[in-house]
Short mmCIF file of C-alpha atoms and ligand atoms in Angstrom, two decimals:
data_model
loop_
_atom_site.label_atom_id
_atom_site.label_comp_id
_atom_site.label_asym_id
_atom_site.label_seq_id
_atom_site.Cartn_x
_atom_site.Cartn_y
_atom_site.Cartn_z
CA MET A 1 -15.72 24.49 -18.63
CA ILE A 2 -13.02 22.19 -17.35
CA PRO A 3 -12.13 22.82 -13.69
CA SER A 4 -8.73 24.29 -13.00
CA VAL A 5 -7.86 21.01 -11.26
CA LEU A 6 -8.03 18.21 -13.85
CA PRO A 7 -11.24 16.38 -12.88
CA THR A 8 -9.88 12.81 -12.60
CA TYR A 9 -11.27 12.42 -9.06
CA ASN A 10 -14.82 12.43 -7.71
CA ARG A 11 -14.10 14.56 -4.68
CA ALA A 12 -16.26 14.73 -1.58
CA PRO A 13 -17.17 18.32 -0.58
CA LEU A 14 -14.87 18.18 2.46
CA ASN A 15 -12.08 20.68 3.10
CA PHE A 16 -9.70 19.45 5.75
CA VAL A 17 -7.50 22.16 7.17
CA LYS A 18 -5.73 20.43 10.05
CA GLY A 19 -4.89 16.99 11.37
CA GLU A 20 -4.18 15.76 14.90
CA GLY A 21 -3.43 12.07 15.48
CA SER A 22 -6.46 10.10 14.27
CA TRP A 23 -8.51 13.25 13.67
CA MET A 24 -9.00 15.65 10.77
CA ILE A 25 -10.59 19.04 11.24
CA GLU A 26 -12.89 20.38 8.52
CA ALA A 27 -12.90 24.08 7.62
CA ASP A 28 -16.30 24.36 9.34
CA GLY A 29 -14.80 23.04 12.60
CA ARG A 30 -16.19 19.49 12.50
CA ARG A 31 -13.76 16.85 13.83
CA PHE A 32 -13.66 13.72 11.65
CA LEU A 33 -12.31 10.43 12.94
CA ASP A 34 -9.97 9.23 10.21
CA LEU A 35 -10.22 5.55 9.26
CA GLY A 36 -8.69 6.27 5.87
CA ALA A 37 -5.31 7.74 6.80
CA GLY A 38 -4.94 9.15 3.28
CA ILE A 39 -5.40 5.58 1.99
CA ALA A 40 -3.00 3.80 4.35
CA VAL A 41 -0.45 6.62 4.22
CA ASN A 42 -0.55 8.38 7.60
CA VAL A 43 0.61 5.33 9.60
CA LEU A 44 1.58 7.52 12.59
CA GLY A 45 -1.52 9.69 12.30
CA HIS A 46 -1.53 13.39 11.52
CA ALA A 47 1.13 15.82 12.75
CA HIS A 48 3.03 13.18 14.73
CA PRO A 49 5.66 15.14 16.71
CA ALA A 50 8.53 12.87 15.60
CA LEU A 51 7.64 13.34 11.93
CA VAL A 52 7.12 17.09 12.29
CA ALA A 53 10.54 17.31 13.98
CA ALA A 54 12.26 15.14 11.34
CA LEU A 55 10.81 17.21 8.50
CA THR A 56 11.43 20.64 10.00
CA ASP A 57 14.96 19.75 11.20
CA GLN A 58 15.87 18.57 7.72
CA ALA A 59 14.15 21.61 6.17
CA GLN A 60 16.53 23.88 8.09
CA LYS A 61 19.54 21.99 6.74
CA LEU A 62 19.12 20.85 3.11
CA TRP A 63 15.99 20.27 1.05
CA HIS A 64 17.35 18.68 -2.05
CA VAL A 65 20.57 17.33 -3.42
CA SER A 66 21.03 15.31 -6.57
CA ASN A 67 21.62 11.57 -6.51
CA LEU A 68 24.94 12.45 -8.14
CA TYR A 69 26.12 12.94 -4.54
CA GLN A 70 25.94 11.03 -1.27
CA ILE A 71 22.68 11.51 0.65
CA PRO A 72 23.19 10.48 4.29
CA GLU A 73 19.44 10.36 5.13
CA GLN A 74 18.88 8.07 2.14
CA GLN A 75 21.77 5.84 3.19
CA LYS A 76 20.37 5.63 6.72
CA LEU A 77 16.89 4.69 5.56
CA ALA A 78 18.26 2.07 3.15
CA ASP A 79 20.31 0.56 5.99
CA ILE A 80 17.24 0.42 8.26
CA LEU A 81 15.24 -1.36 5.53
CA VAL A 82 18.04 -3.79 4.70
CA ASP A 83 18.59 -4.58 8.41
CA ASN A 84 14.90 -5.34 8.96
CA THR A 85 13.82 -7.15 5.80
CA PHE A 86 14.82 -9.81 3.25
CA ALA A 87 16.36 -7.10 1.09
CA ASP A 88 20.02 -6.45 0.32
CA THR A 89 19.47 -3.20 -1.52
CA VAL A 90 16.91 -0.39 -1.94
CA PHE A 91 16.03 2.19 -4.62
CA PHE A 92 13.89 5.12 -3.50
CA THR A 93 11.03 6.53 -5.55
CA ASN A 94 8.35 9.15 -4.91
CA SER A 95 5.33 6.89 -5.32
CA GLY A 96 4.02 3.37 -5.65
CA THR A 97 3.60 3.50 -9.39
CA GLU A 98 7.24 4.46 -9.83
CA ALA A 99 8.15 1.49 -7.67
CA CYS A 100 6.12 -0.66 -10.07
CA GLU A 101 8.03 0.74 -13.04
CA LEU A 102 11.36 -0.20 -11.49
CA ALA A 103 10.17 -3.63 -10.33
CA VAL A 104 9.15 -4.47 -13.92
CA LYS A 105 12.40 -3.10 -15.36
CA MET A 106 14.47 -4.93 -12.75
CA ALA A 107 12.83 -8.29 -13.44
CA ARG A 108 13.30 -7.98 -17.19
CA LYS A 109 16.90 -6.78 -16.90
CA TYR A 110 17.63 -9.69 -14.59
CA TRP A 111 16.72 -12.22 -17.28
CA TYR A 112 18.36 -10.20 -20.05
CA ASP A 113 21.62 -10.27 -18.15
CA LYS A 114 21.23 -14.00 -17.37
CA GLY A 115 21.16 -14.68 -21.11
CA ALA A 116 17.41 -15.33 -21.28
CA PRO A 117 16.12 -12.12 -22.89
CA GLU A 118 12.89 -13.93 -23.89
CA ARG A 119 11.85 -14.15 -20.24
CA VAL A 120 9.85 -10.92 -20.17
CA GLU A 121 6.36 -11.98 -19.09
CA ILE A 122 4.98 -10.94 -15.75
CA ILE A 123 2.05 -12.81 -14.25
CA THR A 124 -0.52 -10.66 -12.41
CA TYR A 125 -3.99 -11.17 -10.96
CA SER A 126 -7.52 -9.87 -11.38
CA GLY A 127 -8.52 -7.10 -9.00
CA SER A 128 -4.94 -6.01 -8.52
CA PHE A 129 -3.80 -2.41 -8.43
CA HIS A 130 -0.21 -1.36 -8.99
CA GLY A 131 -0.53 2.33 -9.83
CA ARG A 132 -1.34 4.51 -12.83
CA SER A 133 1.79 4.54 -14.99
CA SER A 134 1.74 2.73 -18.34
CA ALA A 135 3.44 -0.33 -16.84
CA ALA A 136 1.22 -0.33 -13.76
CA ILE A 137 -2.06 -0.18 -15.71
CA ALA A 138 -0.82 -2.88 -18.05
CA ALA A 139 0.01 -4.98 -15.00
CA ALA A 140 -3.49 -4.57 -13.57
CA GLY A 141 -4.97 -5.11 -16.99
CA SER A 142 -8.62 -4.42 -16.17
CA GLU A 143 -10.67 -2.67 -18.83
CA LYS A 144 -11.40 0.14 -16.37
CA MET A 145 -7.68 0.85 -16.04
CA VAL A 146 -6.47 0.46 -19.63
CA LYS A 147 -9.39 1.44 -21.89
CA GLY A 148 -8.45 4.31 -24.17
CA PHE A 149 -4.79 4.30 -23.17
CA GLY A 150 -3.43 1.93 -25.80
CA PRO A 151 -1.13 0.67 -27.02
CA ILE A 152 -0.81 -1.10 -23.70
CA LEU A 153 2.64 -2.22 -22.58
CA ASP A 154 3.14 -5.81 -23.65
CA GLY A 155 4.17 -8.84 -21.62
CA PHE A 156 1.63 -9.16 -18.80
CA VAL A 157 -0.33 -12.37 -18.25
CA HIS A 158 -3.53 -11.88 -16.27
CA LEU A 159 -4.91 -14.68 -14.12
CA ASP A 160 -7.80 -14.96 -11.68
CA TRP A 161 -7.00 -13.72 -8.18
CA GLY A 162 -5.28 -16.39 -6.12
CA ASP A 163 -5.51 -19.10 -8.79
CA ILE A 164 -2.44 -21.18 -7.95
CA ASP A 165 -3.15 -23.99 -10.44
CA ALA A 166 -3.50 -21.46 -13.26
CA THR A 167 -0.24 -19.85 -12.11
CA ARG A 168 1.58 -23.17 -12.21
CA ALA A 169 0.24 -23.76 -15.72
CA ALA A 170 1.04 -20.23 -16.91
CA VAL A 171 4.69 -20.15 -15.86
CA SER A 172 6.80 -20.90 -18.92
CA ASP A 173 10.24 -20.25 -20.37
CA LYS A 174 8.92 -16.75 -21.16
CA THR A 175 8.07 -15.88 -17.55
CA ALA A 176 10.19 -13.30 -15.77
CA ALA A 177 8.20 -12.78 -12.60
CA ILE A 178 4.98 -13.13 -10.65
CA LEU A 179 3.63 -9.83 -9.28
CA VAL A 180 1.06 -9.92 -6.47
CA GLU A 181 -0.29 -7.91 -3.54
CA PRO A 182 -0.21 -10.00 -0.32
CA VAL A 183 -3.45 -8.22 0.59
CA GLN A 184 -5.31 -6.57 -2.30
CA GLY A 185 -6.26 -3.04 -1.27
CA GLU A 186 -8.14 -1.30 -4.11
CA GLY A 187 -9.45 -4.73 -5.09
CA GLY A 188 -11.47 -4.88 -1.87
CA ILE A 189 -9.22 -5.98 1.04
CA LYS A 190 -8.54 -9.51 -0.15
CA PRO A 191 -5.72 -11.29 1.67
CA LEU A 192 -3.87 -14.01 -0.21
CA ALA A 193 -3.97 -17.14 1.97
CA ASP A 194 -0.62 -17.99 3.58
CA ALA A 195 -0.69 -21.38 1.85
CA ASP A 196 -1.14 -19.65 -1.53
CA MET A 197 1.72 -17.26 -0.84
CA LYS A 198 3.91 -20.25 0.03
CA ALA A 199 2.78 -22.00 -3.17
CA LEU A 200 3.75 -18.97 -5.27
CA ARG A 201 7.18 -18.96 -3.64
CA GLU A 202 7.55 -22.67 -4.45
CA ILE A 203 6.56 -22.16 -8.08
CA CYS A 204 9.12 -19.36 -8.31
CA ASP A 205 11.84 -21.47 -6.69
CA GLU A 206 11.19 -24.40 -9.02
CA THR A 207 11.31 -22.27 -12.17
CA GLY A 208 13.70 -19.46 -11.23
CA THR A 209 10.83 -16.98 -11.64
CA LEU A 210 11.16 -13.82 -9.56
CA LEU A 211 8.50 -13.14 -6.93
CA ILE A 212 7.57 -9.45 -6.82
CA LEU A 213 5.33 -8.40 -3.93
CA ASP A 214 3.43 -5.13 -4.05
CA GLU A 215 3.29 -4.03 -0.41
CA VAL A 216 2.52 -0.41 -1.24
CA GLN A 217 -0.74 -0.55 0.74
CA CYS A 218 -0.28 -3.54 3.07
CA GLY A 219 3.32 -2.85 4.15
CA VAL A 220 4.94 -0.80 6.93
CA GLY A 221 3.10 -2.33 9.88
CA ARG A 222 -0.38 -2.16 8.36
CA THR A 223 -1.15 -5.89 8.83
CA GLY A 224 0.57 -6.16 12.21
CA ARG A 225 3.93 -7.29 10.83
CA LEU A 226 6.47 -4.90 9.32
CA PHE A 227 5.60 -6.39 5.92
CA ALA A 228 2.55 -8.54 5.20
CA HIS A 229 4.47 -11.42 3.58
CA GLU A 230 6.10 -12.16 6.94
CA TRP A 231 2.83 -13.80 8.05
CA ALA A 232 3.32 -16.52 5.42
CA GLY A 233 6.96 -17.07 6.37
CA VAL A 234 8.26 -16.52 2.85
CA THR A 235 10.23 -13.71 1.28
CA PRO A 236 10.04 -12.08 -2.16
CA ASP A 237 12.89 -11.31 -4.55
CA ILE A 238 11.62 -7.79 -5.19
CA MET A 239 9.16 -5.71 -3.18
CA MET A 240 7.36 -2.44 -3.92
CA VAL A 241 6.75 -0.09 -1.00
CA ALA A 242 5.23 3.42 -0.78
CA LYS A 243 2.23 4.95 1.03
CA GLY A 244 2.97 4.24 4.73
CA ILE A 245 6.74 4.51 4.51
CA GLY A 246 6.60 8.30 4.13
CA GLY A 247 3.90 8.75 6.77
CA GLY A 248 2.41 11.44 4.51
CA PHE A 249 5.54 12.68 2.77
CA PRO A 250 5.78 11.37 -0.82
CA LEU A 251 8.16 8.40 -0.67
CA GLY A 252 8.33 4.95 -2.20
CA ALA A 253 10.94 2.24 -2.58
CA VAL A 254 11.88 -0.94 -4.35
CA LEU A 255 13.59 -3.48 -2.11
CA ALA A 256 15.44 -6.42 -3.66
CA THR A 257 17.84 -9.23 -3.07
CA GLU A 258 21.36 -8.82 -4.41
CA ASP A 259 20.69 -11.43 -7.10
CA ALA A 260 17.38 -9.92 -8.29
CA ALA A 261 18.93 -6.44 -8.44
CA SER A 262 22.11 -7.57 -10.17
CA GLY A 263 21.17 -6.05 -13.54
CA MET A 264 20.59 -2.57 -12.20
CA THR A 265 24.04 -1.10 -12.62
CA ALA A 266 25.05 2.58 -12.85
CA GLY A 267 23.01 4.41 -15.47
CA THR A 268 20.21 1.82 -15.78
CA HIS A 269 17.70 3.75 -13.65
CA GLY A 270 17.31 7.04 -11.85
CA SER A 271 15.02 9.63 -10.32
CA THR A 272 15.62 13.31 -9.64
CA TYR A 273 13.62 13.36 -6.42
CA GLY A 274 13.82 9.70 -5.41
CA GLY A 275 15.52 9.45 -2.03
CA ASN A 276 15.32 13.20 -1.44
CA PRO A 277 16.70 14.27 2.00
CA LEU A 278 13.35 15.59 3.26
CA ALA A 279 11.52 12.39 2.28
CA CYS A 280 14.19 10.11 3.71
CA ALA A 281 14.50 12.03 6.99
CA VAL A 282 10.76 11.51 7.46
CA GLY A 283 11.01 7.88 6.30
CA CYS A 284 13.69 7.19 8.94
CA ALA A 285 11.43 8.63 11.64
CA VAL A 286 8.50 6.50 10.42
CA MET A 287 10.61 3.34 10.49
CA GLU A 288 12.09 4.11 13.91
CA ASN A 289 8.59 4.45 15.34
CA VAL A 290 7.13 1.37 13.63
CA LEU A 291 10.16 -0.70 14.68
CA ALA A 292 10.08 0.55 18.28
CA ASP A 293 9.62 -2.15 20.93
CA GLY A 294 5.99 -3.09 21.31
CA PHE A 295 4.63 -0.97 18.43
CA LEU A 296 3.55 -3.89 16.24
CA ASP A 297 2.29 -5.87 19.28
CA ASP A 298 0.12 -2.87 19.99
CA VAL A 299 -1.13 -2.81 16.38
CA ASN A 300 -2.08 -6.50 16.66
CA ARG A 301 -3.85 -6.00 19.96
CA LYS A 302 -5.84 -3.03 18.65
CA ALA A 303 -6.57 -4.86 15.39
CA GLY A 304 -8.06 -7.72 17.41
CA ALA A 305 -10.25 -5.30 19.33
CA LEU A 306 -11.39 -3.51 16.17
CA ARG A 307 -12.13 -6.76 14.37
CA GLN A 308 -14.20 -8.10 17.27
CA LYS A 309 -16.24 -4.90 17.39
CA LEU A 310 -16.74 -5.02 13.61
CA GLU A 311 -18.04 -8.62 13.84
CA GLY A 312 -20.60 -7.24 16.29
CA LEU A 313 -21.43 -4.39 13.93
CA VAL A 314 -21.98 -6.79 11.01
CA ALA A 315 -24.23 -8.94 13.21
CA ALA A 316 -26.19 -5.85 14.30
CA HIS A 317 -26.71 -4.61 10.72
CA PRO A 318 -27.19 -7.68 8.54
CA GLU A 319 -29.08 -5.59 5.99
CA VAL A 320 -26.06 -3.27 5.50
CA PHE A 321 -22.99 -5.47 5.97
CA GLU A 322 -22.19 -8.95 4.74
CA THR A 323 -18.83 -9.65 6.33
CA VAL A 324 -15.58 -8.23 7.71
CA ARG A 325 -12.26 -9.30 6.22
CA GLY A 326 -8.61 -8.36 6.09
CA GLN A 327 -5.63 -8.45 8.39
CA GLY A 328 -4.35 -6.18 11.16
CA LEU A 329 -5.49 -2.60 10.68
CA MET A 330 -6.24 -3.25 7.01
CA LEU A 331 -9.87 -4.25 7.25
CA GLY A 332 -12.78 -4.25 4.85
CA LEU A 333 -16.52 -4.37 5.37
CA LYS A 334 -18.29 -6.00 2.46
CA CYS A 335 -21.57 -4.16 2.04
CA LYS A 336 -25.02 -5.25 0.92
CA VAL A 337 -26.08 -1.68 0.13
CA ALA A 338 -23.92 0.46 -2.17
CA ASN A 339 -20.55 0.97 -0.44
CA VAL A 340 -20.47 4.66 -1.41
CA ASP A 341 -23.75 5.16 0.46
CA VAL A 342 -22.08 3.81 3.62
CA VAL A 343 -19.02 6.01 3.05
CA ASN A 344 -21.31 9.05 2.63
CA ALA A 345 -23.29 8.10 5.76
CA GLY A 346 -19.90 7.98 7.52
CA TYR A 347 -19.17 11.55 6.37
CA ALA A 348 -22.54 12.62 7.78
CA ASN A 349 -21.38 11.15 11.11
CA ASP A 350 -17.92 12.76 10.97
CA LEU A 351 -16.15 9.53 10.04
CA ILE A 352 -13.77 8.85 7.16
CA THR A 353 -13.73 5.46 5.43
CA VAL A 354 -12.58 4.59 1.91
CA PRO A 355 -14.49 2.70 -0.77
CA ALA A 356 -12.87 -0.18 -2.65
CA ALA A 357 -13.86 -2.61 -5.41
CA ASP A 358 -16.17 -5.56 -4.68
CA ASN A 359 -18.57 -3.21 -2.82
CA VAL A 360 -16.25 -2.95 0.18
CA ILE A 361 -15.49 -0.05 2.49
CA ARG A 362 -11.93 0.03 3.74
CA LEU A 363 -10.89 0.78 7.30
CA LEU A 364 -7.23 1.82 7.30
CA PRO A 365 -6.80 3.89 10.47
CA PRO A 366 -3.51 5.36 11.61
CA LEU A 367 -1.59 2.55 13.34
CA THR A 368 -1.44 4.88 16.34
CA ILE A 369 -5.24 4.91 16.79
CA THR A 370 -6.19 4.41 20.46
CA GLU A 371 -8.64 1.87 21.91
CA ASP A 372 -11.00 4.73 22.82
CA GLU A 373 -10.89 6.01 19.26
CA ILE A 374 -11.60 2.48 17.98
CA ALA A 375 -14.69 2.33 20.19
CA GLU A 376 -15.75 5.79 18.97
CA ALA A 377 -15.15 4.78 15.33
CA VAL A 378 -17.35 1.69 15.61
CA ASP A 379 -20.00 3.80 17.33
CA ARG A 380 -19.96 6.18 14.36
CA LEU A 381 -20.05 3.25 11.92
CA ASP A 382 -23.10 1.97 13.79
CA LYS A 383 -24.78 5.37 13.40
CA ALA A 384 -23.81 5.45 9.71
CA ALA A 385 -25.31 1.99 9.17
CA THR A 386 -28.55 3.07 10.85
CA HIS A 387 -28.52 6.28 8.79
CA VAL A 388 -28.07 4.40 5.48
CA THR A 389 -31.15 2.22 6.03
CA SER A 390 -33.46 4.90 7.49
C1 LIG B 1 -1.63 3.01 -4.03
C2 LIG B 1 -1.05 1.78 -4.61
C3 LIG B 1 -0.13 1.82 -5.67
C4 LIG B 1 0.23 3.10 -6.37
O1 LIG B 1 0.84 4.01 -5.54
P1 LIG B 1 0.93 5.57 -5.95
O2 LIG B 1 1.80 6.17 -4.89
O3 LIG B 1 -0.47 6.08 -5.96
O4 LIG B 1 1.55 5.62 -7.30
C5 LIG B 1 0.43 0.64 -6.10
N1 LIG B 1 0.12 -0.53 -5.52
C6 LIG B 1 -0.77 -0.62 -4.51
C7 LIG B 1 -1.05 -1.95 -3.90
C8 LIG B 1 -1.39 0.52 -4.02
O5 LIG B 1 -2.28 0.44 -3.04
#
């Protein structure tokens, strides 16, 4: 008999009933150290007082109002994002996949309005993940994502991850945009080299192609900069954001330059809940904390400490781990044993990690994790690694 919850997830038998900072408490009382953060969502940890206050204050005032009216919290969050990024304008969504939908629509409308309606193709890369909507699975293109869901949305060109020469060759008078994650998350924590990011920007500049960055997982301080592309010193034309920006409240966004967004006039797009007052009040509190003086310096310092300890862990368990990779507090351990076995051994040691493709386990702790908690986490990883081989 089908479960009452549609069984699209393989769920671990863990029932978390409370969260405090970097910790999650199981119904049986066990305290788990959380290196998953709801897959890079809880950037300020669980039950952060500023987020609890933002949500409950707004809940007393107004939960929902249609986008037919002004929404001051939405305006404030858009202004914060515009003031602190390449973007001139922002559309709010409820998720990453909805951000993908708009990014694709925006790129195609851009060329339609420029009198080049044949420029519809979007170049994407192997191992990428952009969400689960029809456009997002077509963008990823892997058999695992699209099989059985045809007809698949047309107009995506799939290249090997990071293949700049193939990209140069693939861009044509049909190309609307290049869509790429600066650091692949689901694909197994694979950062695009700065030089490759710069090369993509150059290809786009030479051909007018729009550069769409998917920073749903790597954005909002995760890599130690507000957005990951800042490390390469280039900016996109369109950017997808979600996960971390809501700190646990469902919120996503598409950020764009004025030019890239020029086709999206009144009536061309919408969302009932997108930019909802509750979500945006929380989003403002997230951004204020991440942008606070010293916050990102702290992330970089802690990331350095974690990375160093993980290098030691890999060296101590060469039969379990192959290497550590990633940037900031978006790190991956490539495993030699099955990654899910390491994740399960983590559970047995009250530690949460997240599996990814390429036999990697992801470490995506709250950005507020302390140095003591980092030491404790690596201790538990060490126990898990011993456990998995015994
Ligand atoms: C999670 C994720 C998405 C999809 O976000 P949802 O909120 O689950 O729709 C898209 N892109 C990347 C890079 C992601 O990690």
